[in-house]
């Protein structure tokens, strides 16, 4: 490649001159090629240890003049072919021109200008393809592909200098992190180390520090443990490795490979020597953190963030924190975790106004909303640019209200808006604006307009409920005061005070509204009007495996509640579950979704319950509700790890009893709704929508802690489960104003001496006092580590299941079958990495049985056939492989699974001579023949039948003797084709190979 001319003072220190003319010199790096000797070893070592491993190409061209001592680099190349092309261009286009100049300075100036022009022209042509700097990083990517034999489709994300510990000896080299692989290369004094690890094979990835490996990164696969250390920035490296491993795990889960996110904002000034993939990964990580922190929709993209202060009127303070700007939201998070969080949807903004700066309020910015709330930010570093970005997003924000107008920086104060346009941000009853379901039948109207609890609960005045009614009234009043001071709706200031009120229990009348707000479901619901009704209409009358499972579980959701003892509640539950299965066929329907959804329907309309279910399945409990419940297994692993850390006495006992795996799935999947009285479990659901999975983990630890002594005395799993079941059955909610609902699980664990009752609010208080040190960042870090274990464990289970499905007479041992499976799987994954056009890549469906999940097409089979089978025979190999593939592809879908593949391999390796000859013969007859070959065979058949005499020809007699198992008592008419001669030739060659090969 052409390089911008740079001075070289010592031209021959580490280089050997191979060609020269009066103006240019072509050089080869010492140690590259043959005859390097000791000097070559030293230079090769330096190139790997120093940054030159990426920067220094093995060939270069220098410009020189006769009297100058200074040389200028003008080109470099990774191969002799590349550098020779540049050299020939210089000789053909510049030599004659340069000989005209009299002044050497003019010669150098002309050469430099010409090279700069060539580079500018190349960059101009390359500009539409990307914005990376075609310099050092590009050279490193080319070197990576050449060094490790990677195709063009494998993209380098970043590379780092580090040491790989081989035994007790560190090997200094370079770590290359690509989209699908971790690669390392080292060359020290003639000793070369080259490693390639697929991310999908990583079973453990952690950052640790030991005496032997100081501050190192450990990477485990099923076969090896690798340690890397001496990074300049170990945190950045580890974070990137985590992201890439996570992407690989997602690929194993749902077949979504890594794609550059085109919707991510592009930097105004691209960073030099940083790949677009690295930039996009960083942006993706920030996006995920942003969305998780503020519970925003999955398609929201963070545009940027800046430090600022927020004036909080409830305590008259300026709170320092960060402002985040995205396409549809302005958010604020205080530096202190619980001090204040704020979410301002741009759809609610009426005016953005710059106020006058002062020493108290430097660079203030005022934002007003339709609900007449005003938020004052200050200490903004680049206020003008920020206001412009907000204005740009406001112009793109569609008005959701009829006749409404878009906000702008120049709008008047919000009070000037006509009353007809003032829409409360969130009404007291969230379901009231959704009463537009008038097109539903009369039987369905109640469930569409309000929660089932209001329809089926006996409405007794609060005064008649005594102390419980008074307590409920006090809760409602506390929340009304909170709304007055902190705001109501999506733009509410969320502080430690908000959490305190949630922990004291949300009033029945506000539960649905606050669940929608805290979960973020309200945002998606108001921005997708009519979406649920459209899904219901589309899914009506559609039958699938999901709808069958839904129908089976409808009457088992909450049979003890009156709302689900009649067709009204059952129909509402059916519509919500079916609509979600239609929206997300990847999940479809999973057991436990019915229990959670039935509770959501009690406190909200069908549409509200639907969007709450979306928030649960797709954001708050990722990967929980699928056929393999991966998310729940991941959090179960976290629960086990936390138990070891905070309850060490109990941890080992629980492992011996095998209880944690039994209890955690039912606790986590149903948010305790299936194991605890309804009126108590719903309080945990309140906290869950505000805090997330942290609350579930805390309560689970508190339950184990409360029963520690009894659990330590248990002798088996059944006894431990009884202890925990009886405890949970007696967790009561003394403040509930709803009539008590019989808990069916209690019938199974009741005894003569029931345990003491436990108040749910006392249990929550203990869980926060003892185990509230959990942070969201820590949970996500633990989730990553556990996800590697869980998914690799599931892959091992799949491998064992597939191997067990292979008949015992196949000829291969279990170990050989497992090795073949890994090779077969790797070939399929290669199509995912670099061949998205492959049939296998398009048709793979993770919901299929294990045996059908990994399949290969004819091209991939040909590659395996050539490398694994003993029948590879030079130029005939592709034809033979194609015929074998068509023979094995019995269902004619152009794909074969592992069982079909092993069947073909077994015949070639373990069949007796007769079976092998028979298989070879079948390869020369339909269906093994391609359509063109079959047509040719038909023409040849006519040739033989027309030229044959009435008596059997000698050829037919010879073939009858040669193939007795096919022809005894049969005529060979219609089978005498030129392919018979191919068959004989290949048979003879195969017989020769059989006498030498591993048969």
GROMACS .gro file of C-alpha atoms in nm, residues 251-617:
model
  367
  251UNK     CA    1  -2.547  -1.635   1.848
  252UNK     CA    2  -2.576  -1.977   2.011
  253UNK     CA    3  -2.905  -1.870   2.169
  254UNK     CA    4  -3.097  -1.714   1.884
  255UNK     CA    5  -2.876  -1.719   1.575
  256UNK     CA    6  -2.835  -1.341   1.569
  257UNK     CA    7  -2.477  -1.287   1.461
  258UNK     CA    8  -2.286  -0.965   1.502
  259UNK     CA    9  -2.399  -0.689   1.268
  260UNK     CA   10  -2.276  -0.334   1.262
  261UNK     CA   11  -2.547  -0.119   1.410
  262UNK     CA   12  -2.619   0.134   1.136
  263UNK     CA   13  -2.855   0.327   1.361
  264UNK     CA   14  -2.581   0.417   1.607
  265UNK     CA   15  -2.469   0.781   1.594
  266UNK     CA   16  -2.150   0.836   1.397
  267UNK     CA   17  -1.874   1.052   1.548
  268UNK     CA   18  -1.818   1.386   1.380
  269UNK     CA   19  -1.444   1.319   1.368
  270UNK     CA   20  -1.361   0.951   1.321
  271UNK     CA   21  -1.090   0.822   1.553
  272UNK     CA   22  -0.772   0.720   1.379
  273UNK     CA   23  -0.663   0.360   1.413
  274UNK     CA   24  -0.992   0.251   1.576
  275UNK     CA   25  -1.217   0.016   1.382
  276UNK     CA   26  -1.582   0.092   1.318
  277UNK     CA   27  -1.665  -0.233   1.498
  278UNK     CA   28  -1.482  -0.122   1.812
  279UNK     CA   29  -1.661   0.212   1.802
  280UNK     CA   30  -1.998   0.044   1.749
  281UNK     CA   31  -1.937  -0.202   2.031
  282UNK     CA   32  -1.857   0.083   2.269
  283UNK     CA   33  -2.169   0.267   2.158
  284UNK     CA   34  -2.378  -0.049   2.194
  285UNK     CA   35  -2.255  -0.103   2.550
  286UNK     CA   36  -2.344   0.255   2.643
  287UNK     CA   37  -2.685   0.214   2.480
  288UNK     CA   38  -2.762  -0.102   2.675
  289UNK     CA   39  -2.659   0.059   3.003
  290UNK     CA   40  -2.865   0.371   2.923
  291UNK     CA   41  -3.177   0.174   2.836
  292UNK     CA   42  -3.146  -0.053   3.141
  293UNK     CA   43  -3.092   0.240   3.380
  294UNK     CA   44  -3.401   0.430   3.266
  295UNK     CA   45  -3.615   0.134   3.144
  296UNK     CA   46  -3.642   0.268   2.790
  297UNK     CA   47  -3.756   0.082   2.475
  298UNK     CA   48  -3.504  -0.146   2.304
  299UNK     CA   49  -3.476   0.073   1.994
  300UNK     CA   50  -3.375   0.388   2.183
  301UNK     CA   51  -3.027   0.515   2.088
  302UNK     CA   52  -2.814   0.727   2.317
  303UNK     CA   53  -2.688   1.036   2.135
  304UNK     CA   54  -2.460   1.168   2.408
  305UNK     CA   55  -2.428   1.267   2.772
  306UNK     CA   56  -2.280   1.556   2.968
  307UNK     CA   57  -2.220   1.658   3.328
  308UNK     CA   58  -2.465   1.905   3.478
  309UNK     CA   59  -2.668   1.989   3.788
  310UNK     CA   60  -3.044   1.957   3.834
  311UNK     CA   61  -3.247   2.188   4.056
  312UNK     CA   62  -3.473   1.975   4.276
  313UNK     CA   63  -3.759   2.186   4.416
  314UNK     CA   64  -3.856   1.928   4.677
  315UNK     CA   65  -3.534   1.987   4.876
  316UNK     CA   66  -3.414   2.317   4.718
  317UNK     CA   67  -3.077   2.176   4.603
  318UNK     CA   68  -2.865   2.162   4.289
  319UNK     CA   69  -2.786   1.789   4.250
  320UNK     CA   70  -2.477   1.702   4.040
  321UNK     CA   71  -2.512   1.425   3.786
  322UNK     CA   72  -2.525   1.336   3.417
  323UNK     CA   73  -2.777   1.442   3.151
  324UNK     CA   74  -2.840   1.186   2.876
  325UNK     CA   75  -2.989   1.278   2.538
  326UNK     CA   76  -3.142   1.030   2.294
  327UNK     CA   77  -3.387   1.041   2.003
  328UNK     CA   78  -3.697   1.051   2.224
  329UNK     CA   79  -3.587   1.117   2.582
  330UNK     CA   80  -3.390   1.349   2.809
  331UNK     CA   81  -3.278   1.165   3.122
  332UNK     CA   82  -3.085   1.258   3.434
  333UNK     CA   83  -2.902   1.039   3.685
  334UNK     CA   84  -2.744   1.180   3.998
  335UNK     CA   85  -2.389   1.087   4.103
  336UNK     CA   86  -2.533   0.941   4.423
  337UNK     CA   87  -2.725   0.635   4.313
  338UNK     CA   88  -3.049   0.704   4.503
  339UNK     CA   89  -3.047   1.084   4.505
  340UNK     CA   90  -3.253   1.144   4.191
  341UNK     CA   91  -3.346   0.991   3.857
  342UNK     CA   92  -3.549   1.177   3.597
  343UNK     CA   93  -3.701   1.074   3.262
  344UNK     CA   94  -3.846   1.340   3.029
  345UNK     CA   95  -4.006   1.206   2.709
  346UNK     CA   96  -3.963   1.457   2.426
  347UNK     CA   97  -4.325   1.395   2.329
  348UNK     CA   98  -4.419   1.578   2.653
  349UNK     CA   99  -4.182   1.875   2.608
  350UNK     CA  100  -4.341   2.209   2.520
  351UNK     CA  101  -4.049   2.450   2.552
  352UNK     CA  102  -3.670   2.441   2.585
  353UNK     CA  103  -3.534   2.774   2.700
  354UNK     CA  104  -3.186   2.913   2.766
  355UNK     CA  105  -3.182   3.133   3.074
  356UNK     CA  106  -2.931   3.405   3.166
  357UNK     CA  107  -2.612   3.278   3.328
  358UNK     CA  108  -2.506   3.388   3.673
  359UNK     CA  109  -2.245   3.290   3.929
  360UNK     CA  110  -2.505   3.078   4.105
  361UNK     CA  111  -2.651   2.926   3.785
  362UNK     CA  112  -2.389   2.907   3.508
  363UNK     CA  113  -2.529   2.809   3.166
  364UNK     CA  114  -2.883   2.721   3.281
  365UNK     CA  115  -3.135   2.538   3.065
  366UNK     CA  116  -3.508   2.521   3.136
  367UNK     CA  117  -3.732   2.243   3.001
  368UNK     CA  118  -4.111   2.257   3.041
  369UNK     CA  119  -4.365   1.981   2.979
  370UNK     CA  120  -4.736   1.953   2.899
  371UNK     CA  121  -4.808   1.865   3.261
  372UNK     CA  122  -4.678   2.214   3.356
  373UNK     CA  123  -4.362   2.084   3.519
  374UNK     CA  124  -4.041   2.281   3.466
  375UNK     CA  125  -3.694   2.131   3.504
  376UNK     CA  126  -3.390   2.352   3.552
  377UNK     CA  127  -3.045   2.222   3.452
  378UNK     CA  128  -2.722   2.417   3.498
  379UNK     CA  129  -2.342   2.389   3.467
  380UNK     CA  130  -2.376   2.264   3.110
  381UNK     CA  131  -2.042   2.273   2.927
  382UNK     CA  132  -2.169   2.320   2.572
  383UNK     CA  133  -2.520   2.452   2.617
  384UNK     CA  134  -2.568   2.591   2.267
  385UNK     CA  135  -2.478   2.262   2.101
  386UNK     CA  136  -2.700   2.072   2.347
  387UNK     CA  137  -2.998   2.297   2.280
  388UNK     CA  138  -2.949   2.252   1.907
  389UNK     CA  139  -2.946   1.870   1.945
  390UNK     CA  140  -3.263   1.877   2.156
  391UNK     CA  141  -3.426   2.106   1.902
  392UNK     CA  142  -3.333   1.868   1.619
  393UNK     CA  143  -3.488   1.573   1.804
  394UNK     CA  144  -3.799   1.774   1.889
  395UNK     CA  145  -3.854   1.850   1.522
  396UNK     CA  146  -3.850   1.477   1.450
  397UNK     CA  147  -4.083   1.388   1.740
  398UNK     CA  148  -4.434   1.320   1.610
  399UNK     CA  149  -4.718   1.485   1.796
  400UNK     CA  150  -4.932   1.217   1.960
  401UNK     CA  151  -5.224   1.447   2.041
  402UNK     CA  152  -5.489   1.548   1.784
  403UNK     CA  153  -5.424   1.903   1.673
  404UNK     CA  154  -5.114   1.921   1.893
  405UNK     CA  155  -4.808   2.115   1.790
  406UNK     CA  156  -4.441   2.039   1.818
  407UNK     CA  157  -4.233   2.211   2.080
  408UNK     CA  158  -3.945   2.436   1.993
  409UNK     CA  159  -3.686   2.651   2.163
  410UNK     CA  160  -3.877   2.961   2.066
  411UNK     CA  161  -4.214   2.853   2.208
  412UNK     CA  162  -4.376   3.073   2.473
  413UNK     CA  163  -4.422   2.962   2.831
  414UNK     CA  164  -4.629   2.644   2.869
  415UNK     CA  165  -4.909   2.839   3.038
  416UNK     CA  166  -4.992   2.997   2.704
  417UNK     CA  167  -5.100   2.667   2.553
  418UNK     CA  168  -5.475   2.647   2.492
  419UNK     CA  169  -5.656   2.440   2.748
  420UNK     CA  170  -5.776   2.203   2.478
  421UNK     CA  171  -5.417   2.100   2.417
  422UNK     CA  172  -5.323   2.046   2.780
  423UNK     CA  173  -5.326   1.671   2.831
  424UNK     CA  174  -5.235   1.526   3.171
  425UNK     CA  175  -4.915   1.325   3.138
  426UNK     CA  176  -5.067   1.029   3.317
  427UNK     CA  177  -5.425   1.010   3.442
  428UNK     CA  178  -5.518   0.864   3.775
  429UNK     CA  179  -5.640   0.554   3.597
  430UNK     CA  180  -5.396   0.462   3.322
  431UNK     CA  181  -5.657   0.258   3.144
  432UNK     CA  182  -5.893   0.549   3.084
  433UNK     CA  183  -5.719   0.684   2.772
  434UNK     CA  184  -5.725   0.333   2.630
  435UNK     CA  185  -6.100   0.294   2.644
  436UNK     CA  186  -6.102   0.326   2.267
  437UNK     CA  187  -6.159  -0.048   2.247
  438UNK     CA  188  -6.522   0.021   2.167
  439UNK     CA  189  -6.493  -0.204   1.862
  440UNK     CA  190  -6.466  -0.510   2.086
  441UNK     CA  191  -6.778  -0.708   2.163
  442UNK     CA  192  -6.986  -0.611   2.461
  443UNK     CA  193  -6.870  -0.917   2.650
  444UNK     CA  194  -6.509  -0.800   2.629
  445UNK     CA  195  -6.555  -0.432   2.720
  446UNK     CA  196  -6.494  -0.461   3.099
  447UNK     CA  197  -6.155  -0.629   3.056
  448UNK     CA  198  -6.054  -0.376   2.792
  449UNK     CA  199  -6.133  -0.071   3.003
  450UNK     CA  200  -6.011  -0.170   3.350
  451UNK     CA  201  -5.836  -0.433   3.558
  452UNK     CA  202  -6.018  -0.753   3.648
  453UNK     CA  203  -5.979  -0.682   4.018
  454UNK     CA  204  -6.217  -0.386   3.990
  455UNK     CA  205  -6.470  -0.601   3.806
  456UNK     CA  206  -6.473  -0.903   4.039
  457UNK     CA  207  -6.378  -0.761   4.378
  458UNK     CA  208  -6.657  -0.671   4.615
  459UNK     CA  209  -6.633  -0.294   4.648
  460UNK     CA  210  -6.659  -0.231   5.021
  461UNK     CA  211  -6.616   0.126   5.151
  462UNK     CA  212  -6.280   0.184   5.319
  463UNK     CA  213  -6.463   0.276   5.639
  464UNK     CA  214  -6.606  -0.076   5.661
  465UNK     CA  215  -6.259  -0.232   5.647
  466UNK     CA  216  -6.152  -0.092   5.982
  467UNK     CA  217  -5.778  -0.064   6.046
  468UNK     CA  218  -5.690  -0.208   5.705
  469UNK     CA  219  -5.904   0.051   5.529
  470UNK     CA  220  -5.746   0.331   5.729
  471UNK     CA  221  -5.400   0.204   5.646
  472UNK     CA  222  -5.486   0.187   5.277
  473UNK     CA  223  -5.625   0.540   5.292
  474UNK     CA  224  -5.301   0.660   5.452
  475UNK     CA  225  -5.096   0.498   5.176
  476UNK     CA  226  -5.303   0.669   4.908
  477UNK     CA  227  -5.264   1.002   5.085
  478UNK     CA  228  -4.886   0.952   5.114
  479UNK     CA  229  -4.862   0.890   4.740
  480UNK     CA  230  -5.081   1.193   4.662
  481UNK     CA  231  -4.847   1.410   4.869
  482UNK     CA  232  -4.552   1.253   4.687
  483UNK     CA  233  -4.712   1.329   4.350
  484UNK     CA  234  -4.765   1.691   4.457
  485UNK     CA  235  -4.401   1.736   4.564
  486UNK     CA  236  -4.221   1.516   4.309
  487UNK     CA  237  -4.458   1.517   4.014
  488UNK     CA  238  -4.683   1.251   3.873
  489UNK     CA  239  -4.635   1.042   3.566
  490UNK     CA  240  -4.329   0.965   3.358
  491UNK     CA  241  -4.161   1.295   3.452
  492UNK     CA  242  -4.172   1.221   3.825
  493UNK     CA  243  -3.855   1.284   4.026
  494UNK     CA  244  -3.754   0.933   4.142
  495UNK     CA  245  -3.566   0.946   4.469
  496UNK     CA  246  -3.496   0.745   4.783
  497UNK     CA  247  -3.834   0.869   4.907
  498UNK     CA  248  -4.003   0.696   4.612
  499UNK     CA  249  -3.835   0.369   4.703
  500UNK     CA  250  -3.948   0.404   5.066
  501UNK     CA  251  -4.309   0.440   4.956
  502UNK     CA  252  -4.281   0.138   4.727
  503UNK     CA  253  -4.140  -0.072   5.012
  504UNK     CA  254  -4.436   0.025   5.230
  505UNK     CA  255  -4.670  -0.115   4.967
  506UNK     CA  256  -4.840   0.047   4.668
  507UNK     CA  257  -5.214   0.109   4.721
  508UNK     CA  258  -5.446  -0.113   4.520
  509UNK     CA  259  -5.585   0.187   4.330
  510UNK     CA  260  -5.239   0.299   4.210
  511UNK     CA  261  -5.070  -0.036   4.151
  512UNK     CA  262  -5.143  -0.066   3.780
  513UNK     CA  263  -5.044   0.295   3.710
  514UNK     CA  264  -4.712   0.273   3.894
  515UNK     CA  265  -4.622  -0.067   3.747
  516UNK     CA  266  -4.658   0.088   3.402
  517UNK     CA  267  -4.438   0.383   3.497
  518UNK     CA  268  -4.160   0.202   3.682
  519UNK     CA  269  -4.129  -0.075   3.423
  520UNK     CA  270  -4.118   0.166   3.129
  521UNK     CA  271  -4.417  -0.011   2.970
  522UNK     CA  272  -4.608   0.318   2.960
  523UNK     CA  273  -4.356   0.464   2.712
  524UNK     CA  274  -4.403   0.180   2.465
  525UNK     CA  275  -4.780   0.177   2.505
  526UNK     CA  276  -4.835   0.546   2.431
  527UNK     CA  277  -4.597   0.540   2.133
  528UNK     CA  278  -4.769   0.236   1.977
  529UNK     CA  279  -5.140   0.323   1.981
  530UNK     CA  280  -5.358   0.049   1.839
  531UNK     CA  281  -5.071  -0.200   1.822
  532UNK     CA  282  -5.222  -0.444   2.071
  533UNK     CA  283  -5.567  -0.433   1.908
  534UNK     CA  284  -5.404  -0.502   1.572
  535UNK     CA  285  -5.215  -0.801   1.715
  536UNK     CA  286  -5.533  -0.941   1.867
  537UNK     CA  287  -5.711  -0.912   1.536
  538UNK     CA  288  -5.425  -1.076   1.344
  539UNK     CA  289  -5.381  -1.360   1.593
  540UNK     CA  290  -5.748  -1.452   1.617
  541UNK     CA  291  -5.812  -1.795   1.472
  542UNK     CA  292  -5.441  -1.868   1.422
  543UNK     CA  293  -5.334  -2.204   1.564
  544UNK     CA  294  -4.981  -2.309   1.656
  545UNK     CA  295  -4.792  -2.502   1.919
  546UNK     CA  296  -4.793  -2.187   2.135
  547UNK     CA  297  -5.171  -2.148   2.118
  548UNK     CA  298  -5.217  -2.515   2.211
  549UNK     CA  299  -4.997  -2.471   2.517
  550UNK     CA  300  -5.177  -2.149   2.610
  551UNK     CA  301  -5.514  -2.321   2.586
  552UNK     CA  302  -5.391  -2.602   2.809
  553UNK     CA  303  -5.268  -2.363   3.081
  554UNK     CA  304  -5.549  -2.105   3.079
  555UNK     CA  305  -5.751  -2.274   3.352
  556UNK     CA  306  -5.440  -2.341   3.560
  557UNK     CA  307  -5.324  -1.980   3.590
  558UNK     CA  308  -5.501  -1.854   3.904
  559UNK     CA  309  -5.794  -2.092   3.944
  560UNK     CA  310  -5.845  -1.981   4.304
  561UNK     CA  311  -5.921  -1.620   4.200
  562UNK     CA  312  -6.281  -1.540   4.101
  563UNK     CA  313  -6.159  -1.335   3.803
  564UNK     CA  314  -6.038  -1.653   3.635
  565UNK     CA  315  -6.330  -1.876   3.727
  566UNK     CA  316  -6.535  -1.749   3.435
  567UNK     CA  317  -6.493  -1.699   3.061
  568UNK     CA  318  -6.448  -1.320   3.089
  569UNK     CA  319  -6.112  -1.344   3.266
  570UNK     CA  320  -6.004  -1.654   3.073
  571UNK     CA  321  -6.076  -1.479   2.740
  572UNK     CA  322  -5.873  -1.174   2.842
  573UNK     CA  323  -5.581  -1.395   2.944
  574UNK     CA  324  -5.606  -1.591   2.619
  575UNK     CA  325  -5.596  -1.273   2.408
  576UNK     CA  326  -5.294  -1.124   2.586
  577UNK     CA  327  -5.087  -1.443   2.576
  578UNK     CA  328  -5.180  -1.517   2.214
  579UNK     CA  329  -5.104  -1.160   2.106
  580UNK     CA  330  -4.761  -1.178   2.268
  581UNK     CA  331  -4.687  -1.516   2.110
  582UNK     CA  332  -4.781  -1.362   1.776
  583UNK     CA  333  -4.557  -1.058   1.842
  584UNK     CA  334  -4.256  -1.264   1.951
  585UNK     CA  335  -4.264  -1.611   1.793
  586UNK     CA  336  -3.906  -1.674   1.914
  587UNK     CA  337  -4.044  -1.693   2.268
  588UNK     CA  338  -4.400  -1.780   2.177
  589UNK     CA  339  -4.534  -1.909   2.506
  590UNK     CA  340  -4.349  -2.043   2.807
  591UNK     CA  341  -4.488  -2.192   3.126
  592UNK     CA  342  -4.511  -1.935   3.408
  593UNK     CA  343  -4.606  -1.659   3.163
  594UNK     CA  344  -4.971  -1.741   3.230
  595UNK     CA  345  -4.931  -1.694   3.608
  596UNK     CA  346  -4.754  -1.359   3.575
  597UNK     CA  347  -4.993  -1.233   3.306
  598UNK     CA  348  -5.301  -1.322   3.509
  599UNK     CA  349  -5.173  -1.100   3.793
  600UNK     CA  350  -5.099  -0.817   3.548
  601UNK     CA  351  -5.458  -0.842   3.422
  602UNK     CA  352  -5.592  -0.795   3.774
  603UNK     CA  353  -5.446  -0.445   3.795
  604UNK     CA  354  -5.459  -0.322   3.438
  605UNK     CA  355  -5.645  -0.342   3.112
  606UNK     CA  356  -5.557  -0.599   2.849
  607UNK     CA  357  -5.336  -0.353   2.662
  608UNK     CA  358  -5.158  -0.248   2.982
  609UNK     CA  359  -5.104  -0.613   3.078
  610UNK     CA  360  -4.969  -0.682   2.730
  611UNK     CA  361  -4.709  -0.403   2.748
  612UNK     CA  362  -4.612  -0.503   3.102
  613UNK     CA  363  -4.556  -0.855   2.970
  614UNK     CA  364  -4.339  -0.710   2.690
  615UNK     CA  365  -4.131  -0.521   2.949
  616UNK     CA  366  -4.089  -0.838   3.157
  617UNK     CA  367  -3.997  -1.077   2.877
   0.00000   0.00000   0.00000
